[in-house]
mmCIF file of C-alpha atoms in Angstrom:
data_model
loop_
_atom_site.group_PDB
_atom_site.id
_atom_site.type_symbol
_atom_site.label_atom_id
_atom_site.label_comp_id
_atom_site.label_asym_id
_atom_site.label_seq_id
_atom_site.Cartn_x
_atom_site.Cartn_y
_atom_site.Cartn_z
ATOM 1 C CA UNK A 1 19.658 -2.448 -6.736
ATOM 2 C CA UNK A 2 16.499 -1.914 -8.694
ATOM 3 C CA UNK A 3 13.635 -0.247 -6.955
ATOM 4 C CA UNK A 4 11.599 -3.455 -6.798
ATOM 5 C CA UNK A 5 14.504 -5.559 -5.358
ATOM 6 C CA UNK A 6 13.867 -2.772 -2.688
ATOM 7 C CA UNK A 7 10.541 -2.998 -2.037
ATOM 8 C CA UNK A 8 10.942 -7.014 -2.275
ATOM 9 C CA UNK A 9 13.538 -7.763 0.232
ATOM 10 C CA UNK A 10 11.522 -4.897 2.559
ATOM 11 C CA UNK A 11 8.415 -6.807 2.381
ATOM 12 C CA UNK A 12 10.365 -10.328 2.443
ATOM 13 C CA UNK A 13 11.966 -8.866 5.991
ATOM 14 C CA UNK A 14 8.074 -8.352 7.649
ATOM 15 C CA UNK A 15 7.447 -11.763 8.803
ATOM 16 C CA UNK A 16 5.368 -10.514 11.537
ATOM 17 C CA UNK A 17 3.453 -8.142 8.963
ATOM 18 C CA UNK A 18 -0.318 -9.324 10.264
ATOM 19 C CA UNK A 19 -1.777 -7.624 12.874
ATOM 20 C CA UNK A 20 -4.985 -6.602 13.805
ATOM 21 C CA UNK A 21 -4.304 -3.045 11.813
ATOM 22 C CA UNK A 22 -3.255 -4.951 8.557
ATOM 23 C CA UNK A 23 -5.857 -7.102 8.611
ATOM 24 C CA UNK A 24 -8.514 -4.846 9.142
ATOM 25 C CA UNK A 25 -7.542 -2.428 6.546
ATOM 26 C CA UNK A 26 -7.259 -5.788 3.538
ATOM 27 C CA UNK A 27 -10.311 -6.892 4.773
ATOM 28 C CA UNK A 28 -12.349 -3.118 4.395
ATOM 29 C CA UNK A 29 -11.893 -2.823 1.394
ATOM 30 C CA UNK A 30 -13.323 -5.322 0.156
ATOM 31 C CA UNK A 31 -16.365 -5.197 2.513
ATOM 32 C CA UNK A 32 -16.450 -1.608 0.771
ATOM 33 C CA UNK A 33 -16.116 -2.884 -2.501
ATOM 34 C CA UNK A 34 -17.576 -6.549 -2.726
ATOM 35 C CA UNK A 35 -16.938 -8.918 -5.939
ATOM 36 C CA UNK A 36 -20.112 -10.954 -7.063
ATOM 37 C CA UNK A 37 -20.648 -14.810 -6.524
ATOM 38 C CA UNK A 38 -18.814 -16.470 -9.212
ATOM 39 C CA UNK A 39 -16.425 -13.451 -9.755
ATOM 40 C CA UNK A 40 -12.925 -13.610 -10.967
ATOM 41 C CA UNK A 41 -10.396 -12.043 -8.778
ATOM 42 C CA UNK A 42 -6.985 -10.381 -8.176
ATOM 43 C CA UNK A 43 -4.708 -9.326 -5.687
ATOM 44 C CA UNK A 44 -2.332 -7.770 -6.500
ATOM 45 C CA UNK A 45 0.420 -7.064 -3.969
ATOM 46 C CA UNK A 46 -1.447 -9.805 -2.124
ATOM 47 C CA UNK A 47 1.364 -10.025 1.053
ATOM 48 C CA UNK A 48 -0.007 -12.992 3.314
ATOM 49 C CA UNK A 49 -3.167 -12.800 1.231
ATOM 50 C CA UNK A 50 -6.148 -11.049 3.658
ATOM 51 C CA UNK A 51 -7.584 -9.633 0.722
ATOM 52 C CA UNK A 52 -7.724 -12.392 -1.336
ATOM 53 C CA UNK A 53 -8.993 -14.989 1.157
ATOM 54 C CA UNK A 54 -11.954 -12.214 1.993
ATOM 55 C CA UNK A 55 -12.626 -12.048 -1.424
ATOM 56 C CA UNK A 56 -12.816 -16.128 -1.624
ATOM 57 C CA UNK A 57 -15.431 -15.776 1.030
ATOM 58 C CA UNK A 58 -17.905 -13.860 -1.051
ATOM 59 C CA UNK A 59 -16.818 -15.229 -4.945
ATOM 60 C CA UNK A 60 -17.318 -18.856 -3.165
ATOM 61 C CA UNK A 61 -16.834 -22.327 -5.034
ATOM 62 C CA UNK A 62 -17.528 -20.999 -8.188
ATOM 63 C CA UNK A 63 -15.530 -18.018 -8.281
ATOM 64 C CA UNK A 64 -11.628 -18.055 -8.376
ATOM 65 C CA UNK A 65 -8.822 -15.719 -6.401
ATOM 66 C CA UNK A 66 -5.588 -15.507 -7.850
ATOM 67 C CA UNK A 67 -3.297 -13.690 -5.427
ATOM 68 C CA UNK A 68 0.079 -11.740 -6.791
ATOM 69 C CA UNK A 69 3.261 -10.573 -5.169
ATOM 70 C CA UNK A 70 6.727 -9.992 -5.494
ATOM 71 C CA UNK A 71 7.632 -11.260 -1.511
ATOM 72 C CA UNK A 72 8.418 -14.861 -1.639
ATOM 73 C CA UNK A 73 8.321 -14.736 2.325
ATOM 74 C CA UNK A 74 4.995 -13.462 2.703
ATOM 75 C CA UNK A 75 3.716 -15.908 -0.159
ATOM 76 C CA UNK A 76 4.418 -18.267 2.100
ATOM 77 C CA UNK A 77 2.481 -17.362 5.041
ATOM 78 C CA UNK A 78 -0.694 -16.910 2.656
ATOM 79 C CA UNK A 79 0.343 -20.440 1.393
ATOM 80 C CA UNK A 80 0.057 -21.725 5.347
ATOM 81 C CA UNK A 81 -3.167 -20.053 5.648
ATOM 82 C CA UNK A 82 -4.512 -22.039 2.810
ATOM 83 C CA UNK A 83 -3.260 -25.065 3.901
ATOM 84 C CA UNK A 84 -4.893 -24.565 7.598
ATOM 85 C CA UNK A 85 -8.386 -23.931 6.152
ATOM 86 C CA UNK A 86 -10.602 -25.186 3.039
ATOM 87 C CA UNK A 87 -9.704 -22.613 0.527
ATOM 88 C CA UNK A 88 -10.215 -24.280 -3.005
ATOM 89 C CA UNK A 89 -10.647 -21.311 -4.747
ATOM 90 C CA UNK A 90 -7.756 -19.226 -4.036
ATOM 91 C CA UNK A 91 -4.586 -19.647 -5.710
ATOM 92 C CA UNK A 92 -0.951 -17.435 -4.906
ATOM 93 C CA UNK A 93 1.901 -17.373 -6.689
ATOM 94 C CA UNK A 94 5.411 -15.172 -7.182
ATOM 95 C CA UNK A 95 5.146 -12.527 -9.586
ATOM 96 C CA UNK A 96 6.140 -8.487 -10.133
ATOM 97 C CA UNK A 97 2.822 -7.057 -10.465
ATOM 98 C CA UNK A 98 4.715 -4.026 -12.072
ATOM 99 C CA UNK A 99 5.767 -6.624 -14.926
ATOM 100 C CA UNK A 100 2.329 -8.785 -15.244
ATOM 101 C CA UNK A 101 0.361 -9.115 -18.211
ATOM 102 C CA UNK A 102 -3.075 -9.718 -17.916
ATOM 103 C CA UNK A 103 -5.895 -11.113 -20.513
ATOM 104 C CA UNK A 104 -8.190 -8.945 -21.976
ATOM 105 C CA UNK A 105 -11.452 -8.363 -20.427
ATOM 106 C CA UNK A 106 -10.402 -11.603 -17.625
ATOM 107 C CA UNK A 107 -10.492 -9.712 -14.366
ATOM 108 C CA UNK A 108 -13.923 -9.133 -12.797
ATOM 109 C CA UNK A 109 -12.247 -7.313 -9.696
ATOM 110 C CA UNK A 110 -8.904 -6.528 -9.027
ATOM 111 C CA UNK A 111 -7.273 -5.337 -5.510
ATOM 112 C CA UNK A 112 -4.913 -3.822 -4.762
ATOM 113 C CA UNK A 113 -4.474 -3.028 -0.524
ATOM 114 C CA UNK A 114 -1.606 -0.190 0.430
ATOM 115 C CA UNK A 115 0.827 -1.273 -2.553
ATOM 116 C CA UNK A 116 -0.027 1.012 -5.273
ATOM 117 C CA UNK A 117 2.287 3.975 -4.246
ATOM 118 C CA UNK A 118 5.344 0.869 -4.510
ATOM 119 C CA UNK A 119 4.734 0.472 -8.382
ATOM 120 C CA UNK A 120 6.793 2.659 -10.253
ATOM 121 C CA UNK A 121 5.418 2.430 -14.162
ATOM 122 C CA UNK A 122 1.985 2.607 -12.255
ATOM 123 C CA UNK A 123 0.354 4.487 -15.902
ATOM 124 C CA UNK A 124 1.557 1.582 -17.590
ATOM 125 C CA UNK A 125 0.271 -0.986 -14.572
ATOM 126 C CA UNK A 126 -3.029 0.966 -14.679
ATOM 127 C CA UNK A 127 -3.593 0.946 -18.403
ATOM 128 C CA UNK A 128 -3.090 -3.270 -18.466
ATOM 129 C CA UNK A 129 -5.816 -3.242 -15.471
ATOM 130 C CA UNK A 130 -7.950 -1.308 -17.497
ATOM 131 C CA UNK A 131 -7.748 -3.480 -20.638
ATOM 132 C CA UNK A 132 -8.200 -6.729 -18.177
ATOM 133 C CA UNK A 133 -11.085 -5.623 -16.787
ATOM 134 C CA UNK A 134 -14.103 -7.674 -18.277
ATOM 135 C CA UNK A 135 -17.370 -5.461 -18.789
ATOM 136 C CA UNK A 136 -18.703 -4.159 -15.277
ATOM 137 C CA UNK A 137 -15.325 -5.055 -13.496
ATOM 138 C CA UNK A 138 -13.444 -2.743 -11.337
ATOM 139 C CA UNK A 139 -10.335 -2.318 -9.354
ATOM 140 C CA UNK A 140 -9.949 -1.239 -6.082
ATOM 141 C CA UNK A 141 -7.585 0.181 -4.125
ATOM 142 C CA UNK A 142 -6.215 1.983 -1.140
ATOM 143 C CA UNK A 143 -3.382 5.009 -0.877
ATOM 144 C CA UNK A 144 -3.339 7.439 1.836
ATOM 145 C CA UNK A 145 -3.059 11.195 2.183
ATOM 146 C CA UNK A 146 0.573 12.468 1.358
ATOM 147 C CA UNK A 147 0.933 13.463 5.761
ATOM 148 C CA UNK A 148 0.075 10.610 7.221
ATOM 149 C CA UNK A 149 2.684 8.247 8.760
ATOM 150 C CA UNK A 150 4.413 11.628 10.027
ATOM 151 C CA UNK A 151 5.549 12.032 6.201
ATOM 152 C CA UNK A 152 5.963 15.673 6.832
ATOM 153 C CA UNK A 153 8.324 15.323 9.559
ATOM 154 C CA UNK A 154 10.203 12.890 7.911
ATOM 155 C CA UNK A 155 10.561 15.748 4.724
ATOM 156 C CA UNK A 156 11.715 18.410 6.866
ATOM 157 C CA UNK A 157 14.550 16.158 8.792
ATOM 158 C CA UNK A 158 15.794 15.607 5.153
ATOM 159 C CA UNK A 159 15.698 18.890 3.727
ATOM 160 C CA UNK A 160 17.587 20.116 6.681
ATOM 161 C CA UNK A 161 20.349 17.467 5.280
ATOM 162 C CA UNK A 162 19.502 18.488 1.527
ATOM 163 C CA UNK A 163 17.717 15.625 1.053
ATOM 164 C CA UNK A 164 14.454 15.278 -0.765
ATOM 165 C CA UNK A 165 12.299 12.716 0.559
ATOM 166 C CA UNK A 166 8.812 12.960 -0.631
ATOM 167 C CA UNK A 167 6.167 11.322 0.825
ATOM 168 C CA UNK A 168 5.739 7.544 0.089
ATOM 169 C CA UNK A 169 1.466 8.605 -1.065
ATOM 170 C CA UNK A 170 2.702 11.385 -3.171
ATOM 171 C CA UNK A 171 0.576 9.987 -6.249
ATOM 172 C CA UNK A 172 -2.242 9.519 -4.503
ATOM 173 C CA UNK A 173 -2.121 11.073 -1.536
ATOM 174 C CA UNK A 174 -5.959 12.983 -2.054
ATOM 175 C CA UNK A 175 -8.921 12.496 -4.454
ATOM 176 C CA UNK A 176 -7.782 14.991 -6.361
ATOM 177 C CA UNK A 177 -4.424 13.389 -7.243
ATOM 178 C CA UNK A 178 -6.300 9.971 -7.474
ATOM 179 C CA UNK A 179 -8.788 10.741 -9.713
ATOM 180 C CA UNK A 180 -6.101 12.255 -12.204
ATOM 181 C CA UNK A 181 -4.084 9.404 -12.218
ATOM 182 C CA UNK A 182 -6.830 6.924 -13.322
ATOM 183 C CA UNK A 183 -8.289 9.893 -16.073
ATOM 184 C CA UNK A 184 -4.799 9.435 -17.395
ATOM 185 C CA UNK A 185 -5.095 5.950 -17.535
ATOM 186 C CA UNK A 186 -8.294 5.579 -19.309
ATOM 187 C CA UNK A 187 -9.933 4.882 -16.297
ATOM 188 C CA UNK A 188 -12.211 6.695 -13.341
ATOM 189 C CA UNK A 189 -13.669 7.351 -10.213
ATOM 190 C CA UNK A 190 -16.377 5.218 -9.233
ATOM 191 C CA UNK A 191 -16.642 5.343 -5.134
ATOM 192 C CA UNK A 192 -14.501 6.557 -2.566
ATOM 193 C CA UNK A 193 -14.445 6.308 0.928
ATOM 194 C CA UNK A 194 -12.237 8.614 3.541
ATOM 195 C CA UNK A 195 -11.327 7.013 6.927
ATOM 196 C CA UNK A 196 -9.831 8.638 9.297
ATOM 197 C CA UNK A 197 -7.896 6.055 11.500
ATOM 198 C CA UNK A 198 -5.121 8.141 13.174
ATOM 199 C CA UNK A 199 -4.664 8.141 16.830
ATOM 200 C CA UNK A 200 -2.615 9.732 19.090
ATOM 201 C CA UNK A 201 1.181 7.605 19.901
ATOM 202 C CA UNK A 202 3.371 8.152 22.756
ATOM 203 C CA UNK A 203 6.827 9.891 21.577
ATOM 204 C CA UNK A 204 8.932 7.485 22.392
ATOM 205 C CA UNK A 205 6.745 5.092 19.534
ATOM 206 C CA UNK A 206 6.722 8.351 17.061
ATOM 207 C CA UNK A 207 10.497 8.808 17.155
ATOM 208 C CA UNK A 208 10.441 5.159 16.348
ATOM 209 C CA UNK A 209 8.825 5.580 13.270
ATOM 210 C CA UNK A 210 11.813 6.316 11.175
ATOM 211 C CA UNK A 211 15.080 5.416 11.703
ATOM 212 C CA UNK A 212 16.454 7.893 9.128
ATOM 213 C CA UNK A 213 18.052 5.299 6.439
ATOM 214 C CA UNK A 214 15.568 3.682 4.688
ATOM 215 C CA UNK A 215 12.404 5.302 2.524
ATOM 216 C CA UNK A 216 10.333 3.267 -0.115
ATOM 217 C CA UNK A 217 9.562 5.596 -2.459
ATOM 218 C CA UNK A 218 9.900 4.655 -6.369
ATOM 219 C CA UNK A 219 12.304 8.012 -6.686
ATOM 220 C CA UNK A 220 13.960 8.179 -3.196
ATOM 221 C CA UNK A 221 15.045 5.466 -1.197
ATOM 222 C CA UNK A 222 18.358 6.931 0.795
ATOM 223 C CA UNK A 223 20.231 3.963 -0.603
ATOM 224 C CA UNK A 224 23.895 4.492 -0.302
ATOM 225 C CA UNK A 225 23.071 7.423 1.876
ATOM 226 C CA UNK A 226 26.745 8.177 3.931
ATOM 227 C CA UNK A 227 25.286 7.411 7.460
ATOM 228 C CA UNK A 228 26.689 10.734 9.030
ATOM 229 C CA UNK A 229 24.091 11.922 7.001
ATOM 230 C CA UNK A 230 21.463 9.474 8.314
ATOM 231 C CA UNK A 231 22.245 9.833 12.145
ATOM 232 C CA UNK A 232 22.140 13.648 11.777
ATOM 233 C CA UNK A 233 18.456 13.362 9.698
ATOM 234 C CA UNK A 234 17.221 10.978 12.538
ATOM 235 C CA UNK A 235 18.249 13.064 15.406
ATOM 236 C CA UNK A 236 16.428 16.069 13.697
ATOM 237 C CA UNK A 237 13.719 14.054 13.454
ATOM 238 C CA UNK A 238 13.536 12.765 16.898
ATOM 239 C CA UNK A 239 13.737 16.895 17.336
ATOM 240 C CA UNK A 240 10.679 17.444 15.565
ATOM 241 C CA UNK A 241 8.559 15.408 16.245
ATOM 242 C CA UNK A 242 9.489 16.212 20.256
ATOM 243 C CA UNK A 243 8.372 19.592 19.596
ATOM 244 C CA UNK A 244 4.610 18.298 18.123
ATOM 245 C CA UNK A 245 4.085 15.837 21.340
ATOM 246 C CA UNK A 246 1.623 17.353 23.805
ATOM 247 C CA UNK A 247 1.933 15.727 27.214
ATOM 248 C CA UNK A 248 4.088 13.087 26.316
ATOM 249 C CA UNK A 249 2.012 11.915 22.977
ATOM 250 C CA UNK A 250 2.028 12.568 18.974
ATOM 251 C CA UNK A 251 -0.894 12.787 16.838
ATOM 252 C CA UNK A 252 0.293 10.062 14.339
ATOM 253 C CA UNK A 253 -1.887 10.800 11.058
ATOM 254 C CA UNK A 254 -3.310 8.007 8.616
ATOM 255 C CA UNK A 255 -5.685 9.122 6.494
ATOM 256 C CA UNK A 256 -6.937 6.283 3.589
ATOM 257 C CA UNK A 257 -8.560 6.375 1.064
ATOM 258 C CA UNK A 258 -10.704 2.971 -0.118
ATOM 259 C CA UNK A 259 -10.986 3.870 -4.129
ATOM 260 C CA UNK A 260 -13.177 1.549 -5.937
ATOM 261 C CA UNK A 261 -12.657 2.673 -10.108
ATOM 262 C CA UNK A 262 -14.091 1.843 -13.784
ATOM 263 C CA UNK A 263 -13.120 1.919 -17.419
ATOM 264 C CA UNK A 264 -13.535 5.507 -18.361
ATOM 265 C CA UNK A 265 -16.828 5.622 -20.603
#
């Protein structure tokens, strides 16, 4: 199964994918990094569409939001939103970002909320945003550092399996890493912003983090893993992370970065 089937049928699976954390996070960036009145938009990875309907709020009746995404399921909750409210300009429909092709210099923004570490030619998917953007127009994006989501514990349960399992924001997982990635690209740095929105998560919810079979990561995803394999890499997880709790709770890191980037030049 290709990497992409993956991450589709994952994302297809999360009916239940809006909360007030999802939400919240779609929605900051693009308070962070507003389009204009009149704008034309993008989401790309779009999910139930919180980004894009934000960003209709702001482009309003004479701007246009096109939202993107692979996850026929969650396509059709943004769809339901749309019908429930007066959304005119915002449009969704099926497609594999990772494949799309868009028009030169058409794309005033572009979005892109917690998806970009899921696209696996991302030089090639950032060099087609570059040449789409029109003059001024940016993209924006979110990744987060390569240890949150208790990434690091997941690594060591592997590697005392012999499995490699890097973290899922290995690409982007600091400004650093970012800000290569676009240079390479053709693109760079405009704004970024660091929030810090960890908290602290009783063990029983930590161990529940990772049930030691699945990883979406474009070169790791444990598929056909034997699941001796898999029950012993969960139970040394559950070990691990038992030995960070203090008083019954687990510091449960997520670190994000809102990136808000520019043709190079």
């Amino acid at each position: 199964m290709s990497f992409q089937s993956i991450v589709r049928d994952f994302y297809n699976s999360r009916l239940n994918y809006d909360n007030v954390a999802t939400i919240s996070r779609a929605t900051t960036l693009v308070n962070f990094f507003p389009p204009k009145s009149g704008d034309s938009v993008l989401d790309l990875a779009t999910g139930t569409g919180n980004v894009a309907f934000r960003a209709g709020e702001i482009v309003g009746p004479t701007g246009k939001v096109i939202g993107l995404d692979i996850a026929e399921e969650l396509l059709r909750i943004a769809q339901a939103k749309k019908a429930a409210g007066i959304w005119n300009n915002v449009d969704f429909r099926v497609s594999d970002v990772c494949q799309e092709v868009f028009s030169l210099g058409s794309i005033d923004a572009a979005y892109c909320s917690f998806a970009i570490m899921l696209i696996d030619d991302i030089d090639g998917f950032l060099t087609r945003i570059s040449a789409g953007l029109s003059e001024g127009g940016f993209f924006a994006f979110t990744s987060a550092s390569t240890s949150s989501y208790l990434n690091n514990e997941i690594a060591q349960a592997g590697a005392l399996s012999g499995v490699t399992i890097p973290p899922v924001n290995e690409r982007f997982g600091d400004p650093e890493r970012i800000a290569q990635r676009l240079r390479e690209s053709g693109m760079d740095v405009e704004e970024i912003h660091e929030l810090q929105l960890g908290r602290f998560i009783e063990l029983e919810d930590a161990k529940a983090k990772w049930d030691g079979k699945f990883w979406i990561h474009t070169e790791q995803t444990l598929e056909g893993l034997p699941e001796s394999i898999a029950r012993t890499m969960k139970i040394d997880f559950d070990k691990i992370v038992a030995a960070k709790a203090r008083d019954g709770f687990v510091w449960f890191e997520e670190k994000v970065y809102f990136v808000k980037s520019v043709k190079a030049g």
